[in-house]
mmCIF file with all atom_site columns, C-alpha atoms in Angstrom:
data_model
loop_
_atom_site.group_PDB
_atom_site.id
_atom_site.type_symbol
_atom_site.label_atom_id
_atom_site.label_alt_id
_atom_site.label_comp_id
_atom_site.label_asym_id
_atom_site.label_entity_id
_atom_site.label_seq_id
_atom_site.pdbx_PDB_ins_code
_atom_site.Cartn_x
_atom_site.Cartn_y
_atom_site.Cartn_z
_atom_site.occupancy
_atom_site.B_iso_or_equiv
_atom_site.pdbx_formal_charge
_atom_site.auth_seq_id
_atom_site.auth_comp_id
_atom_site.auth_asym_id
_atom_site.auth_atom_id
_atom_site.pdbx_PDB_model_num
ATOM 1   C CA . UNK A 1 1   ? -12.995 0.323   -26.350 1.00 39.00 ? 1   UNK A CA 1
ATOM 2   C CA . UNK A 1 2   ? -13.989 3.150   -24.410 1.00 40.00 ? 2   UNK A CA 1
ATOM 3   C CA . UNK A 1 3   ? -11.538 5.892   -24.385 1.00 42.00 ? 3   UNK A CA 1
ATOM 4   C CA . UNK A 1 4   ? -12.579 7.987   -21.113 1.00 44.00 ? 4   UNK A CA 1
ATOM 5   C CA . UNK A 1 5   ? -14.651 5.773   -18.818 1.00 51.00 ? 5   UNK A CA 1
ATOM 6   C CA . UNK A 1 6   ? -14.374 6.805   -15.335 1.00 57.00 ? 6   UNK A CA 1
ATOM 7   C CA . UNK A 1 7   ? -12.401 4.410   -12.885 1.00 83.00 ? 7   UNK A CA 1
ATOM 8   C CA . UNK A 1 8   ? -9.397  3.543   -15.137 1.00 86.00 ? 8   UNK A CA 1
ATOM 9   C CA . UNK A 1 9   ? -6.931  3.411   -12.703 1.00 86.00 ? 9   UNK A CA 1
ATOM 10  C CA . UNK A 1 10  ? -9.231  0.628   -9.997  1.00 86.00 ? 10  UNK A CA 1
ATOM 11  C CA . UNK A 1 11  ? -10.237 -1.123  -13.500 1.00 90.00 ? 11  UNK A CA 1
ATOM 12  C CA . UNK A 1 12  ? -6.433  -1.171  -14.497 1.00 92.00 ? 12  UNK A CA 1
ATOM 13  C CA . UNK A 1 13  ? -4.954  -2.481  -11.312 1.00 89.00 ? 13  UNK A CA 1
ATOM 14  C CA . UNK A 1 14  ? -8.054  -5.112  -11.193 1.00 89.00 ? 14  UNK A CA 1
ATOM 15  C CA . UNK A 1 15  ? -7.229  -6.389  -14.491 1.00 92.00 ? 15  UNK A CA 1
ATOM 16  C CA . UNK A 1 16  ? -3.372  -6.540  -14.211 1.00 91.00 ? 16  UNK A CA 1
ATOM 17  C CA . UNK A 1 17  ? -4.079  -8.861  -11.022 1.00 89.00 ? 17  UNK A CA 1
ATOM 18  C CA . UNK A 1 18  ? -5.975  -11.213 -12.451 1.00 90.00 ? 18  UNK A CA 1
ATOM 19  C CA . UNK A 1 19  ? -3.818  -11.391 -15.272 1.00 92.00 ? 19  UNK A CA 1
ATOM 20  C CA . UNK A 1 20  ? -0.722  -11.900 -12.873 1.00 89.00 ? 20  UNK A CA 1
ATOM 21  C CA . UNK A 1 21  ? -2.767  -14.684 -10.961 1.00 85.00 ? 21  UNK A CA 1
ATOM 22  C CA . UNK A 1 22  ? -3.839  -16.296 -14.211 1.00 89.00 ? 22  UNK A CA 1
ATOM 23  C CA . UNK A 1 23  ? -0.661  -16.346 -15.985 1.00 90.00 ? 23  UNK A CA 1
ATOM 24  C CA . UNK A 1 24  ? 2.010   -14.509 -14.484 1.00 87.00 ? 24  UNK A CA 1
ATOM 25  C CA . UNK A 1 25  ? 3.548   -11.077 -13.758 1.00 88.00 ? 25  UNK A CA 1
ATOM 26  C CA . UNK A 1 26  ? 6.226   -11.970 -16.995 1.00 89.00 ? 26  UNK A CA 1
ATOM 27  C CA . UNK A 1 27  ? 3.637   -13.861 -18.826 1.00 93.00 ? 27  UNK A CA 1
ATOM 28  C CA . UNK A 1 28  ? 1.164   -10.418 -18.783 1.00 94.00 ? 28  UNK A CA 1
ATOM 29  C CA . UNK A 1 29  ? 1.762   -7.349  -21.415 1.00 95.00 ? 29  UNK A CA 1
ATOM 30  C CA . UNK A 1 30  ? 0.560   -3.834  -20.892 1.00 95.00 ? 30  UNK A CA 1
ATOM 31  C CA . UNK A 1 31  ? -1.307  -4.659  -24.059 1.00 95.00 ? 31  UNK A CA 1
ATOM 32  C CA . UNK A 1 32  ? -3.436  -7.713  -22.270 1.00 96.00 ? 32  UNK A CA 1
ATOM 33  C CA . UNK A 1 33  ? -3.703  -5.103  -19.014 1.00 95.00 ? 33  UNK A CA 1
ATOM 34  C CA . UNK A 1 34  ? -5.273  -2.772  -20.861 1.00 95.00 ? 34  UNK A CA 1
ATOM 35  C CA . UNK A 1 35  ? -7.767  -4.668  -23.067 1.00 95.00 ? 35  UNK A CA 1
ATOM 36  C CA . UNK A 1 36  ? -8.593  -6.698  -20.096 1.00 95.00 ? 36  UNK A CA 1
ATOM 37  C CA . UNK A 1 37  ? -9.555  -3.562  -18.019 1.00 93.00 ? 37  UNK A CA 1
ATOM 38  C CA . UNK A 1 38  ? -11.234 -1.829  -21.400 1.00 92.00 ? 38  UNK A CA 1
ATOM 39  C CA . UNK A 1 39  ? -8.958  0.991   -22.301 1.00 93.00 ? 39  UNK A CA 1
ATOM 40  C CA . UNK A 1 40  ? -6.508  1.724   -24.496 1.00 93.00 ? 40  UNK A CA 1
ATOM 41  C CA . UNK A 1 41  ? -2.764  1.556   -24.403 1.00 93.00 ? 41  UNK A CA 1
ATOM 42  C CA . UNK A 1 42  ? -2.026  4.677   -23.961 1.00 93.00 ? 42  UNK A CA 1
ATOM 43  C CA . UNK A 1 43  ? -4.229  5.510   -21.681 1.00 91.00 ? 43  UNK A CA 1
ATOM 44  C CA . UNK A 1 44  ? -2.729  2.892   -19.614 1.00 93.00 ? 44  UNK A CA 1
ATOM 45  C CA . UNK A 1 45  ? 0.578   4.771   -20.365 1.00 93.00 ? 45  UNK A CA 1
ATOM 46  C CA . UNK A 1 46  ? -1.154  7.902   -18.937 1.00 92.00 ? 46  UNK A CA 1
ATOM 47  C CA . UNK A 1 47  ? -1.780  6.228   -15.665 1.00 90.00 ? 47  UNK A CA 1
ATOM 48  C CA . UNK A 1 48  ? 1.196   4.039   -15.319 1.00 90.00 ? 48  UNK A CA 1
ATOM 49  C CA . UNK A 1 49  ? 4.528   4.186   -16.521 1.00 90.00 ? 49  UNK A CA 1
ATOM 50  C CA . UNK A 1 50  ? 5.047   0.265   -16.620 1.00 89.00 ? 50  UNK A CA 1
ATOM 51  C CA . UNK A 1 51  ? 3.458   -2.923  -15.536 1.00 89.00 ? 51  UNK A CA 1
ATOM 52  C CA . UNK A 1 52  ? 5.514   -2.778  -11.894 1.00 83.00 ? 52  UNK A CA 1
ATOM 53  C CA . UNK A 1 53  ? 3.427   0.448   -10.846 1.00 84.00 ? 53  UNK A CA 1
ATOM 54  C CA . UNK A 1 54  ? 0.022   -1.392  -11.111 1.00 84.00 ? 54  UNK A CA 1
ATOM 55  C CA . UNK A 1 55  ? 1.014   -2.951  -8.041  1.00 77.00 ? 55  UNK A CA 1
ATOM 56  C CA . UNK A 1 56  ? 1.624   0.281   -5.984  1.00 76.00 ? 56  UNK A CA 1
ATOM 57  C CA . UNK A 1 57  ? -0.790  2.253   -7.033  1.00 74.00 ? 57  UNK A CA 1
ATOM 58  C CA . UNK A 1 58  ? -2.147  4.789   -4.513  1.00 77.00 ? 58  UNK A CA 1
ATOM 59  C CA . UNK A 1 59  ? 1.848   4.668   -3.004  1.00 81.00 ? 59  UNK A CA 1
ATOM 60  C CA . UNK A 1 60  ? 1.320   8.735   -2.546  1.00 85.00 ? 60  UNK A CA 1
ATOM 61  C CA . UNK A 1 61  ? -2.027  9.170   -1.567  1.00 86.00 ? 61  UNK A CA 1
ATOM 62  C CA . UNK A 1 62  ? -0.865  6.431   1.298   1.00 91.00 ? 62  UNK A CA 1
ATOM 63  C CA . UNK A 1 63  ? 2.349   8.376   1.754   1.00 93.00 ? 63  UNK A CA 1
ATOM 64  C CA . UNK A 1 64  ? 0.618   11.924  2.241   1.00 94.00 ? 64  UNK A CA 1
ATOM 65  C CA . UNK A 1 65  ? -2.269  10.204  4.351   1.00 95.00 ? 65  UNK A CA 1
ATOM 66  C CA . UNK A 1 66  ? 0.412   8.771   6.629   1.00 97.00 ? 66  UNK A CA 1
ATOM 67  C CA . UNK A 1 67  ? 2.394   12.096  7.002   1.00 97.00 ? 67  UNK A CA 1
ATOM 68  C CA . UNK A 1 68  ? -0.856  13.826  7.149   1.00 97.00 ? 68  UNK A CA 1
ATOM 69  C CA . UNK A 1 69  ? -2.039  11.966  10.087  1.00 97.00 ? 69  UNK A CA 1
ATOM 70  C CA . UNK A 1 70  ? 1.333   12.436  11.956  1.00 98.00 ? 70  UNK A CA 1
ATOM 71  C CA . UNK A 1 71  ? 1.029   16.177  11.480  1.00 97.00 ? 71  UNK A CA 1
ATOM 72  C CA . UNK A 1 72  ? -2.066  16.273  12.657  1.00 97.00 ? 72  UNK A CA 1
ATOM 73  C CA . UNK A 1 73  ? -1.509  14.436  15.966  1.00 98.00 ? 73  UNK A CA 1
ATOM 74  C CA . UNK A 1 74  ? -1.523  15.974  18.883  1.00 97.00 ? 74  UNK A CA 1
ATOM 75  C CA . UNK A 1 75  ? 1.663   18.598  20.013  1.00 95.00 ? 75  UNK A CA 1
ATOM 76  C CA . UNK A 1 76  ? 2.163   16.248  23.089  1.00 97.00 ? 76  UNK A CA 1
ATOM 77  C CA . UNK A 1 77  ? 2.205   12.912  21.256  1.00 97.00 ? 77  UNK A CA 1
ATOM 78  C CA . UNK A 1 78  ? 4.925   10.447  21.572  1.00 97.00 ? 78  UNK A CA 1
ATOM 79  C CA . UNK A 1 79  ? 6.732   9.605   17.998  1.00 97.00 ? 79  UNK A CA 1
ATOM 80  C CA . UNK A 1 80  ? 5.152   6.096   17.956  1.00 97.00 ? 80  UNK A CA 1
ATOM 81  C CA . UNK A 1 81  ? 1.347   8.197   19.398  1.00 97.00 ? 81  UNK A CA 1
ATOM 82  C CA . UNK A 1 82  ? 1.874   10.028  16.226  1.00 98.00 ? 82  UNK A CA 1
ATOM 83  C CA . UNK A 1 83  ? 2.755   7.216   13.962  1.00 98.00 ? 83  UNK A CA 1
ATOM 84  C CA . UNK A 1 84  ? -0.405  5.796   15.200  1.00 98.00 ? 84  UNK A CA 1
ATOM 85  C CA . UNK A 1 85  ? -2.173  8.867   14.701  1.00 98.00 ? 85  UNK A CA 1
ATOM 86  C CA . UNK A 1 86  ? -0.733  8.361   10.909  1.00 97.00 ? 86  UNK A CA 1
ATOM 87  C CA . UNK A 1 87  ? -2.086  4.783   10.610  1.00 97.00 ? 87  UNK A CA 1
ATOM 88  C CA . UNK A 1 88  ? -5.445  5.517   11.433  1.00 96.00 ? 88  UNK A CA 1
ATOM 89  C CA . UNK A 1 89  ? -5.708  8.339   8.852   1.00 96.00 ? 89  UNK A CA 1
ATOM 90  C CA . UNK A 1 90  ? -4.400  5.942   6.202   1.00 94.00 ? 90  UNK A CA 1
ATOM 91  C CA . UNK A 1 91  ? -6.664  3.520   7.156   1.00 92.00 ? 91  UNK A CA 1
ATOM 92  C CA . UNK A 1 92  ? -9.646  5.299   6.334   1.00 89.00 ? 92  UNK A CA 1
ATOM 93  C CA . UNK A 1 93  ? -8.913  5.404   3.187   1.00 86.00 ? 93  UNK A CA 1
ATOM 94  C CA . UNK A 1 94  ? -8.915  1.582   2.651   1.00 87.00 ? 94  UNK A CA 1
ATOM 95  C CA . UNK A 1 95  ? -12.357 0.068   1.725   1.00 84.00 ? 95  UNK A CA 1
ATOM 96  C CA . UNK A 1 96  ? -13.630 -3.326  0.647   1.00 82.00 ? 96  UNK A CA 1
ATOM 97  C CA . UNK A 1 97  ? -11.659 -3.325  -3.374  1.00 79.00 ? 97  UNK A CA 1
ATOM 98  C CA . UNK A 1 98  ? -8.534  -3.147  -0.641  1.00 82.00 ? 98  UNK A CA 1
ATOM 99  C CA . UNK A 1 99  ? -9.216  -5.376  1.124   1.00 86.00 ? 99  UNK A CA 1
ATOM 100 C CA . UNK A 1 100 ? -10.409 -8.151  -1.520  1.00 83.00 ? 100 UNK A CA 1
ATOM 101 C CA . UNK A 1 101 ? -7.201  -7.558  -3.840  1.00 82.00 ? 101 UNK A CA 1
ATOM 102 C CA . UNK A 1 102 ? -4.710  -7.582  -0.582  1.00 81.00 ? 102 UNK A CA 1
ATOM 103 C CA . UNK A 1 103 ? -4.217  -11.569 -0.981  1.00 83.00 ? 103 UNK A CA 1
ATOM 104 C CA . UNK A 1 104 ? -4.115  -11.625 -4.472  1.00 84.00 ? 104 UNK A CA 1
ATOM 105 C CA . UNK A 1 105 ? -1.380  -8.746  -4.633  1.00 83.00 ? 105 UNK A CA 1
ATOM 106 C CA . UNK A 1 106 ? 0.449   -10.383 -2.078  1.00 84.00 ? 106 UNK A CA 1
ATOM 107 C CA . UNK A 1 107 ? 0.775   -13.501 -3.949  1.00 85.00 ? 107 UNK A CA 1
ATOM 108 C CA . UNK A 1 108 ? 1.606   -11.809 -7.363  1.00 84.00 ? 108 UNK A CA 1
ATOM 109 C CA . UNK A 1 109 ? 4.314   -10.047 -5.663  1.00 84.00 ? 109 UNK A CA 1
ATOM 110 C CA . UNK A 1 110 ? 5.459   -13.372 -3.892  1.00 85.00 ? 110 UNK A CA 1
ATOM 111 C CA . UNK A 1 111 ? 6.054   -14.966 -7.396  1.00 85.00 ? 111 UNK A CA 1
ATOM 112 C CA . UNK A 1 112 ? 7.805   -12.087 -8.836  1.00 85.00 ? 112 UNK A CA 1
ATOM 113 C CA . UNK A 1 113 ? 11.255  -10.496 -7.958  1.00 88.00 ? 113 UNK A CA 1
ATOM 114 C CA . UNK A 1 114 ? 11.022  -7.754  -10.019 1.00 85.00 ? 114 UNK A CA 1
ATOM 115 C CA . UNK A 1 115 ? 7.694   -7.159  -8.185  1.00 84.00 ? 115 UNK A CA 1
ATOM 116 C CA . UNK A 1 116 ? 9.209   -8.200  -4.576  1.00 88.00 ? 116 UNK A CA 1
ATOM 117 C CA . UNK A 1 117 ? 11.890  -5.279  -5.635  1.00 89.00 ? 117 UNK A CA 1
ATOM 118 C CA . UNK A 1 118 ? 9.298   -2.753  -6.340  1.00 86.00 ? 118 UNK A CA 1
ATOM 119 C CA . UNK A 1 119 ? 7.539   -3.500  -3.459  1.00 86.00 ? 119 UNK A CA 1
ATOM 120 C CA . UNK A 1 120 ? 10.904  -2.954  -1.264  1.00 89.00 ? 120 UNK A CA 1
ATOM 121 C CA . UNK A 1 121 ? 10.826  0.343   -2.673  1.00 88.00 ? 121 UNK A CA 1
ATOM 122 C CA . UNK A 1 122 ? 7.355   1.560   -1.764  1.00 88.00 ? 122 UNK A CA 1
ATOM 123 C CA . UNK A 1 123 ? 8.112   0.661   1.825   1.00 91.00 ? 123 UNK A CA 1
ATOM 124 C CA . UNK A 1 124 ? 11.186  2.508   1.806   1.00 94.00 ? 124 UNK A CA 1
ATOM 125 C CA . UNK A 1 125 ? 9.177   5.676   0.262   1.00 93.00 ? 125 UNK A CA 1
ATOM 126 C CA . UNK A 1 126 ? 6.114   5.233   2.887   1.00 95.00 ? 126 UNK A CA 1
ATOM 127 C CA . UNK A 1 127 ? 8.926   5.023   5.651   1.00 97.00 ? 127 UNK A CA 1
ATOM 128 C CA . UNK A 1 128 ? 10.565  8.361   4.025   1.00 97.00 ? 128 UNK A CA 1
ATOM 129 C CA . UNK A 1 129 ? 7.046   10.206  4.484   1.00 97.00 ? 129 UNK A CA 1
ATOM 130 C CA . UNK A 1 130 ? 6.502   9.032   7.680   1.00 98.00 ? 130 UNK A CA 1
ATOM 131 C CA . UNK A 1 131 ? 10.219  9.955   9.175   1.00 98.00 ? 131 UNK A CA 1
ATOM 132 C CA . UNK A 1 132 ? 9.895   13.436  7.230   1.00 98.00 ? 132 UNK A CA 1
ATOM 133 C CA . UNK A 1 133 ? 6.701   14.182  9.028   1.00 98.00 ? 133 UNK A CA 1
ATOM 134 C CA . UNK A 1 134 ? 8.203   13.267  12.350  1.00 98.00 ? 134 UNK A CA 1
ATOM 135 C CA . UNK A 1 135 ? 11.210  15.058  12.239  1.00 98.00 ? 135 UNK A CA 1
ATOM 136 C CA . UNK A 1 136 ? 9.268   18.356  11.119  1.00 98.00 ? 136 UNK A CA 1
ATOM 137 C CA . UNK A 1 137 ? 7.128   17.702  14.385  1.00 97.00 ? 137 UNK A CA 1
ATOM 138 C CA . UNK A 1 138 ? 10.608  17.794  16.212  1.00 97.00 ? 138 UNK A CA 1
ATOM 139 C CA . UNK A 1 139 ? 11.771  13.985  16.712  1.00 97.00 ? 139 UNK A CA 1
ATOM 140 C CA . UNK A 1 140 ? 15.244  13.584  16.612  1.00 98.00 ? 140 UNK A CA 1
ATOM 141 C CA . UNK A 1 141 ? 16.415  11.858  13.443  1.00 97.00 ? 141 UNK A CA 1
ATOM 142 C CA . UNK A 1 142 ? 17.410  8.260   14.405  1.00 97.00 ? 142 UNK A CA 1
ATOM 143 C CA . UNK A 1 143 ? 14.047  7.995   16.475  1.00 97.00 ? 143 UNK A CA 1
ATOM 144 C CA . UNK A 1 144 ? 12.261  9.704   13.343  1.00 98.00 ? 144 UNK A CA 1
ATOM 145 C CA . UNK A 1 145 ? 13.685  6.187   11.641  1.00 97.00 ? 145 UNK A CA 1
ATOM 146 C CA . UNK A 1 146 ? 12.691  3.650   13.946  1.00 97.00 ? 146 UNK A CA 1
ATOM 147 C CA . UNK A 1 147 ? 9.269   5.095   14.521  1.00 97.00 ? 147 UNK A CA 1
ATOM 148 C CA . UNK A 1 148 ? 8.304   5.190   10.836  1.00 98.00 ? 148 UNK A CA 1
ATOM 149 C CA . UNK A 1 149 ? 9.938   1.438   10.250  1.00 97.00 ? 149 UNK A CA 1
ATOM 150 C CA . UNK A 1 150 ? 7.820   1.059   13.149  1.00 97.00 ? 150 UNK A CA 1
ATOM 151 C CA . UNK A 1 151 ? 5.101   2.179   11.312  1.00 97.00 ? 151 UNK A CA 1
ATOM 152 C CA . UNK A 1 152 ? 5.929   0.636   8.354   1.00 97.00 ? 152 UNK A CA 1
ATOM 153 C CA . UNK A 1 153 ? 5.884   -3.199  9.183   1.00 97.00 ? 153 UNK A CA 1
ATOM 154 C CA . UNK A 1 154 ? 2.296   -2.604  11.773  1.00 97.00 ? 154 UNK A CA 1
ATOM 155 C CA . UNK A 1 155 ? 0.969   -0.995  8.526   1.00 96.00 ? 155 UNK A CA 1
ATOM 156 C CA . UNK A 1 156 ? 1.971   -4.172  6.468   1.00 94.00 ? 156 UNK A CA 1
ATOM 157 C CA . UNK A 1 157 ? 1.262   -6.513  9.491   1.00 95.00 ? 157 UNK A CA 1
ATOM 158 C CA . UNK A 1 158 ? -1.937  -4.855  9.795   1.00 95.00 ? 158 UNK A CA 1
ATOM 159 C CA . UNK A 1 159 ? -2.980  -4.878  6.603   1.00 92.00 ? 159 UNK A CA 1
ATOM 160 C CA . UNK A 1 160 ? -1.719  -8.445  6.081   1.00 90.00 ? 160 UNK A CA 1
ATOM 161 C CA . UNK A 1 161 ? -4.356  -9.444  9.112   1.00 90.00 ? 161 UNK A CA 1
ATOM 162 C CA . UNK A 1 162 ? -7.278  -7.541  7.905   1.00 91.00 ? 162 UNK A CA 1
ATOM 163 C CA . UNK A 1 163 ? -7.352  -8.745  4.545   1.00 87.00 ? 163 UNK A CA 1
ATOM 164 C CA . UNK A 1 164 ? -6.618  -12.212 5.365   1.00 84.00 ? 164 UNK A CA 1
ATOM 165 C CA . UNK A 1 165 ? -9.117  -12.277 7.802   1.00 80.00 ? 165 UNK A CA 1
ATOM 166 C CA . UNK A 1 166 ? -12.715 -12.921 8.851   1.00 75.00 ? 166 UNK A CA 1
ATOM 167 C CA . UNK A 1 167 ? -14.676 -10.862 5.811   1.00 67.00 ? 167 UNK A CA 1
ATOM 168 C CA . UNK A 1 168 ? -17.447 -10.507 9.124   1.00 67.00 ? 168 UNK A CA 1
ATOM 169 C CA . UNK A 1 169 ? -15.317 -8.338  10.908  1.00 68.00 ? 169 UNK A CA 1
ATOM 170 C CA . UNK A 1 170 ? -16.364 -4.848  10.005  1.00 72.00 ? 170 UNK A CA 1
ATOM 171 C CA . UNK A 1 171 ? -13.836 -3.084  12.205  1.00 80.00 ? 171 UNK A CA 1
ATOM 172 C CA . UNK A 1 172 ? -11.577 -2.123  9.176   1.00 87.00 ? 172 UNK A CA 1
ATOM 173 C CA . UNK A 1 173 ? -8.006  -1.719  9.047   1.00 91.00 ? 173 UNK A CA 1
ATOM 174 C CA . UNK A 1 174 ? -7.081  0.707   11.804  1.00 93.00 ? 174 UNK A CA 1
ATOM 175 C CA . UNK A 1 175 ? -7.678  -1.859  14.770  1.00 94.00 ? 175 UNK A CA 1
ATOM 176 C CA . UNK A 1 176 ? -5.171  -4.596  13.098  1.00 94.00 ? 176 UNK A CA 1
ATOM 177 C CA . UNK A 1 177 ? -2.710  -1.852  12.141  1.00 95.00 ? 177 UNK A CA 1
ATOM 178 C CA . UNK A 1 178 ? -2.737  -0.276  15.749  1.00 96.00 ? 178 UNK A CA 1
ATOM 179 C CA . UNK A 1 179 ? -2.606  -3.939  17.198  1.00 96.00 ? 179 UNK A CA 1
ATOM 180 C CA . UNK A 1 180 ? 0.509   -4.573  15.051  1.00 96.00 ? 180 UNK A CA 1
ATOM 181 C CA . UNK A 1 181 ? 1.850   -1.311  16.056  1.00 97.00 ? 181 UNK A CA 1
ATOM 182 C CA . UNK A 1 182 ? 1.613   -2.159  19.971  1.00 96.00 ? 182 UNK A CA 1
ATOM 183 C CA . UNK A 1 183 ? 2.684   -5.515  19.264  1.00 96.00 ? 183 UNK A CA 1
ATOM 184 C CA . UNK A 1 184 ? 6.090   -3.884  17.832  1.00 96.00 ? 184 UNK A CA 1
ATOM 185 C CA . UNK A 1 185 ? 6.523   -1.396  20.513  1.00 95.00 ? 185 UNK A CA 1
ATOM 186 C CA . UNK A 1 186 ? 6.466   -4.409  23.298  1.00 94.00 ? 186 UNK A CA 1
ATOM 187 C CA . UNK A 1 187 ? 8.654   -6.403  20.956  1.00 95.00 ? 187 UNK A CA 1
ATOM 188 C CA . UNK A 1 188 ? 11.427  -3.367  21.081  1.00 92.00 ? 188 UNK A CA 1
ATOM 189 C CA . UNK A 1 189 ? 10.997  -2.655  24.960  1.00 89.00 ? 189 UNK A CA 1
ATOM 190 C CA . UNK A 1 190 ? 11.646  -6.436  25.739  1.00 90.00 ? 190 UNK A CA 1
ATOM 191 C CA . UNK A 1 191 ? 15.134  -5.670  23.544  1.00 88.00 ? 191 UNK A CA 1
ATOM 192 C CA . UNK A 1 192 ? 16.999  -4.118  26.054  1.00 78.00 ? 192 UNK A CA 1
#
């Protein structure tokens, strides 16, 4: 077993999903994760801190990509303008291995509660970056809220759509998350 390969973390999170589809979040041990993606335990232990985190790995780098993006929008931009500013910066970051394990996650976390928990959390951290960000641009702190839960279900409706869909389209996330995102924002002005 190779001790220092390069790529650990993409081969860990690879393995740990097949495994999950194949026999089951409770059925899998750290021990089959890591012999499956061809490192050792500990080095798994280095990455992750259990079996739950495989499943939201990259949760900061999303989190600081999102903020990042709403820092960087323009002074003038409306809360959800800057949230949108915020998906397209995290969207860059997600290629094809995104897009092919999207499904696959999904379902593992579907058949999981423990996983459907964890997964509850992540949200609830991406929507902390994202209302963080918008309150240091100056948004009022309720508004800060609803733009970033905005943000968070078009970035999970968006995501949902890409990876589901047509493997032809070539567009990448940003279109489907900005979609879902303008599809929300018509949703909440027909609520009044």
């Amino acid at each position: 077993m190779a001790r220092w390969q390069p790529g650990a973390t993409e081969r860990l999170v690879v393995a740990a999903v097949d495994l999950f589809t194949e026999q089951g979040y409770d059925a899998t041990t750290v021990a089959q994760i890591a012999e499956r993606a061809g490192v050792t335990k500990s080095t798994f232990f280095r990455h992750f801190s259990d079996k739950r985190e495989l499943l939201v790995a990259g949760q900061e780098t999303l989190s600081r990509l999102l903020a990042d993006g709403i820092t960087e929008a323009p002074a003038n931009a409306t809360p959800l303008q800057a949230v949108a500013a915020g998906l397209e910066c995290a969207s860059s970051a997600m290629g094809p291995a995104n897009r092919e394990l999207g499904p696959r996650i999904e379902a593992a976390v579907a058949a999981s509660t423990e996983l459907q928990e964890r997964d509850a959390l992540k949200s609830v951290g991406l929507a902390a970056a994202m209302t963080a960000a918008l309150v240091a641009r100056g948004v009022p702190d309720t508004t800060a809220h609803l733009a970033a839960e905005l943000g968070v279900l078009a970035f999970k409706r968006g995501y949902a759509q890409w990876s589901e869909g047509d493997r032809d389209d070539a567009e990448g996330l940003a279109p489907h998350a900005l979609a879902a995102l303008e599809d929300l924002r018509m949703a909440t002005a027909s609520l009044s």
